Amino acid sequence: MIYLITNRHLAGVEAFEEVVLEAIDAGVHGVILREKDLPENELSTYAARFKKAMRPYQKLIVHSSTGAALSAGADGVQFSYADFMALDEAQISQLLEDNHLVLGVSVHAVEEALSAAQHGASYLLAGHVFDTDCKAGLPGRGLSFIQDLCQAVNVPVIGLGGVTPENVESVIQAGAAGAAVMSGIMASEIPYAASEAYLKGCPRSL
């Protein structure tokens, strides 16, 4: 799978919606709407527009805002590790069973992955795999990090950080169910073509 993580500041606020819609049209398997500085009503508006444009196999995940996800009919919510672990069993059960949401959790270590999976995570967003300008000065954890996570947990792992069309296949070969991309699509002059380039190395699998 290829998941697009949004960043309207990379795309330019005026072009933001069109960039995401182009990626959806190209066939990315999911969009993680990560605009944490937007108020919930604006986040819900974007989420509803993107969800409406999606095909049945495509998933819309809203980062950090359960309210926006529910109001827009999104498929799930992406949590930081700390925020997810702060939820109790009843809250997680309500989100999973009553609201039918997919729950993603961002992790940066095998220990976090194990804890999140045991706590009820639907999938793990793991990074950063390769060196990336988004984490300047911090070396990537490498493909062995993805291999270790995939061996340790029984939920899908999505790798992110420095993923390019040239190395995305290696992330899948390391055991990941998919890869997440931000700047490679959001900052592209031709987001449709950029999305297609990533998809060639990462078939739909979830």
mmCIF file of N, CA and C in Angstrom, residues 145-194:
data_model
loop_
_atom_site.group_PDB
_atom_site.id
_atom_site.type_symbol
_atom_site.label_atom_id
_atom_site.label_comp_id
_atom_site.label_asym_id
_atom_site.label_seq_id
_atom_site.Cartn_x
_atom_site.Cartn_y
_atom_site.Cartn_z
ATOM 1 N N PHE A 145 15.104 -2.242 10.909
ATOM 2 C CA PHE A 145 14.090 -1.773 11.860
ATOM 3 C C PHE A 145 12.710 -2.274 11.448
ATOM 4 N N ILE A 146 12.409 -2.177 10.162
ATOM 5 C CA ILE A 146 11.125 -2.667 9.661
ATOM 6 C C ILE A 146 11.043 -4.182 9.819
ATOM 7 N N GLN A 147 12.124 -4.881 9.499
ATOM 8 C CA GLN A 147 12.140 -6.335 9.641
ATOM 9 C C GLN A 147 11.887 -6.748 11.084
ATOM 10 N N ASP A 148 12.526 -6.065 12.019
ATOM 11 C CA ASP A 148 12.362 -6.396 13.440
ATOM 12 C C ASP A 148 10.928 -6.167 13.892
ATOM 13 N N LEU A 149 10.326 -5.061 13.460
ATOM 14 C CA LEU A 149 8.951 -4.767 13.851
ATOM 15 C C LEU A 149 7.992 -5.812 13.284
ATOM 16 N N CYS A 150 8.177 -6.147 12.023
ATOM 17 C CA CYS A 150 7.258 -7.089 11.372
ATOM 18 C C CYS A 150 7.350 -8.483 11.999
ATOM 19 N N GLN A 151 8.523 -8.841 12.495
ATOM 20 C CA GLN A 151 8.685 -10.124 13.165
ATOM 21 C C GLN A 151 8.105 -10.104 14.576
ATOM 22 N N ALA A 152 8.031 -8.909 15.160
ATOM 23 C CA ALA A 152 7.623 -8.803 16.561
ATOM 24 C C ALA A 152 6.113 -8.700 16.747
ATOM 25 N N VAL A 153 5.405 -8.166 15.754
ATOM 26 C CA VAL A 153 3.969 -7.904 15.918
ATOM 27 C C VAL A 153 3.157 -8.612 14.847
ATOM 28 N N ASN A 154 1.857 -8.757 15.125
ATOM 29 C CA ASN A 154 0.970 -9.427 14.174
ATOM 30 C C ASN A 154 -0.038 -8.461 13.558
ATOM 31 N N VAL A 155 0.309 -7.174 13.527
ATOM 32 C CA VAL A 155 -0.524 -6.183 12.840
ATOM 33 C C VAL A 155 0.307 -5.577 11.715
ATOM 34 N N PRO A 156 -0.334 -5.033 10.685
ATOM 35 C CA PRO A 156 0.419 -4.469 9.563
ATOM 36 C C PRO A 156 1.310 -3.311 9.986
ATOM 37 N N VAL A 157 2.478 -3.256 9.363
ATOM 38 C CA VAL A 157 3.438 -2.178 9.597
ATOM 39 C C VAL A 157 3.587 -1.374 8.308
ATOM 40 N N ILE A 158 3.501 -0.060 8.416
ATOM 41 C CA ILE A 158 3.703 0.840 7.281
ATOM 42 C C ILE A 158 4.950 1.672 7.571
ATOM 43 N N GLY A 159 5.931 1.592 6.674
ATOM 44 C CA GLY A 159 7.176 2.321 6.873
ATOM 45 C C GLY A 159 7.117 3.718 6.300
ATOM 46 N N LEU A 160 7.766 4.662 6.955
ATOM 47 C CA LEU A 160 7.823 6.024 6.435
ATOM 48 C C LEU A 160 9.174 6.639 6.744
ATOM 49 N N GLY A 161 9.448 7.717 6.041
ATOM 50 C CA GLY A 161 10.678 8.459 6.256
ATOM 51 C C GLY A 161 11.690 8.208 5.174
ATOM 52 N N GLY A 162 11.845 9.173 4.269
ATOM 53 C CA GLY A 162 12.829 9.054 3.213
ATOM 54 C C GLY A 162 12.479 8.051 2.136
ATOM 55 N N VAL A 163 11.215 7.655 2.066
ATOM 56 C CA VAL A 163 10.794 6.667 1.062
ATOM 57 C C VAL A 163 10.675 7.351 -0.298
ATOM 58 N N THR A 164 11.288 6.746 -1.307
ATOM 59 C CA THR A 164 11.258 7.259 -2.677
ATOM 60 C C THR A 164 10.722 6.175 -3.602
ATOM 61 N N PRO A 165 10.381 6.534 -4.840
ATOM 62 C CA PRO A 165 9.963 5.499 -5.788
ATOM 63 C C PRO A 165 11.043 4.441 -6.011
ATOM 64 N N GLU A 166 12.305 4.828 -5.815
ATOM 65 C CA GLU A 166 13.417 3.901 -6.044
ATOM 66 C C GLU A 166 13.622 2.911 -4.895
ATOM 67 N N ASN A 167 13.254 3.304 -3.670
ATOM 68 C CA ASN A 167 13.498 2.396 -2.541
ATOM 69 C C ASN A 167 12.232 1.832 -1.908
ATOM 70 N N VAL A 168 11.066 2.203 -2.426
ATOM 71 C CA VAL A 168 9.823 1.753 -1.804
ATOM 72 C C VAL A 168 9.694 0.237 -1.834
ATOM 73 N N GLU A 169 10.163 -0.384 -2.912
ATOM 74 C CA GLU A 169 10.044 -1.842 -3.006
ATOM 75 C C GLU A 169 10.845 -2.541 -1.914
ATOM 76 N N SER A 170 11.963 -1.948 -1.520
ATOM 77 C CA SER A 170 12.785 -2.556 -0.473
ATOM 78 C C SER A 170 12.074 -2.533 0.879
ATOM 79 N N VAL A 171 11.239 -1.525 1.098
ATOM 80 C CA VAL A 171 10.454 -1.450 2.338
ATOM 81 C C VAL A 171 9.450 -2.597 2.382
ATOM 82 N N ILE A 172 8.838 -2.888 1.241
ATOM 83 C CA ILE A 172 7.881 -3.987 1.167
ATOM 84 C C ILE A 172 8.601 -5.317 1.330
ATOM 85 N N GLN A 173 9.746 -5.453 0.707
ATOM 86 C CA GLN A 173 10.515 -6.699 0.807
ATOM 87 C C GLN A 173 10.989 -6.949 2.234
ATOM 88 N N ALA A 174 11.131 -5.883 3.014
ATOM 89 C CA ALA A 174 11.533 -6.026 4.421
ATOM 90 C C ALA A 174 10.388 -6.519 5.293
ATOM 91 N N GLY A 175 9.187 -6.611 4.722
ATOM 92 C CA GLY A 175 8.046 -7.140 5.455
ATOM 93 C C GLY A 175 6.904 -6.179 5.684
ATOM 94 N N ALA A 176 7.089 -4.905 5.345
ATOM 95 C CA ALA A 176 6.038 -3.913 5.570
ATOM 96 C C ALA A 176 4.836 -4.167 4.665
ATOM 97 N N ALA A 177 3.666 -3.815 5.160
ATOM 98 C CA ALA A 177 2.451 -3.912 4.358
ATOM 99 C C ALA A 177 2.336 -2.754 3.389
ATOM 100 N N GLY A 178 3.130 -1.705 3.626
ATOM 101 C CA GLY A 178 3.068 -0.539 2.759
ATOM 102 C C GLY A 178 4.047 0.518 3.207
ATOM 103 N N ALA A 179 3.979 1.647 2.527
ATOM 104 C CA ALA A 179 4.856 2.774 2.832
ATOM 105 C C ALA A 179 4.039 4.053 2.835
ATOM 106 N N ALA A 180 4.452 4.991 3.664
ATOM 107 C CA ALA A 180 3.796 6.292 3.734
ATOM 108 C C ALA A 180 4.735 7.361 3.197
ATOM 109 N N VAL A 181 4.161 8.299 2.469
ATOM 110 C CA VAL A 181 4.935 9.314 1.767
ATOM 111 C C VAL A 181 4.347 10.686 2.057
ATOM 112 N N MET A 182 5.208 11.658 2.305
ATOM 113 C CA MET A 182 4.741 13.031 2.453
ATOM 114 C C MET A 182 5.305 13.912 1.346
ATOM 115 N N SER A 183 6.557 14.317 1.485
ATOM 116 C CA SER A 183 7.115 15.309 0.562
ATOM 117 C C SER A 183 7.228 14.788 -0.862
ATOM 118 N N GLY A 184 7.443 13.488 -1.025
ATOM 119 C CA GLY A 184 7.585 12.932 -2.366
ATOM 120 C C GLY A 184 6.373 13.154 -3.246
ATOM 121 N N ILE A 185 5.212 13.341 -2.628
ATOM 122 C CA ILE A 185 3.982 13.638 -3.383
ATOM 123 C C ILE A 185 3.532 15.072 -3.133
ATOM 124 N N MET A 186 3.515 15.490 -1.866
ATOM 125 C CA MET A 186 2.972 16.809 -1.537
ATOM 126 C C MET A 186 3.789 17.942 -2.150
ATOM 127 N N ALA A 187 5.106 17.735 -2.307
ATOM 128 C CA ALA A 187 5.959 18.788 -2.863
ATOM 129 C C ALA A 187 6.235 18.600 -4.348
ATOM 130 N N SER A 188 5.617 17.596 -4.936
ATOM 131 C CA SER A 188 5.856 17.320 -6.359
ATOM 132 C C SER A 188 5.112 18.315 -7.243
ATOM 133 N N GLU A 189 5.730 18.669 -8.357
ATOM 134 C CA GLU A 189 5.056 19.534 -9.328
ATOM 135 C C GLU A 189 3.973 18.779 -10.083
ATOM 136 N N ILE A 190 4.102 17.457 -10.137
ATOM 137 C CA ILE A 190 3.093 16.630 -10.815
ATOM 138 C C ILE A 190 2.698 15.512 -9.851
ATOM 139 N N PRO A 191 1.841 15.789 -8.887
ATOM 140 C CA PRO A 191 1.516 14.800 -7.849
ATOM 141 C C PRO A 191 0.882 13.519 -8.381
ATOM 142 N N TYR A 192 0.143 13.611 -9.481
ATOM 143 C CA TYR A 192 -0.457 12.403 -10.057
ATOM 144 C C TYR A 192 0.653 11.453 -10.508
ATOM 145 N N ALA A 193 1.620 11.967 -11.253
ATOM 146 C CA ALA A 193 2.719 11.140 -11.741
ATOM 147 C C ALA A 193 3.583 10.634 -10.587
ATOM 148 N N ALA A 194 3.808 11.471 -9.594
ATOM 149 C CA ALA A 194 4.589 11.050 -8.433
ATOM 150 C C ALA A 194 3.905 9.893 -7.714
#
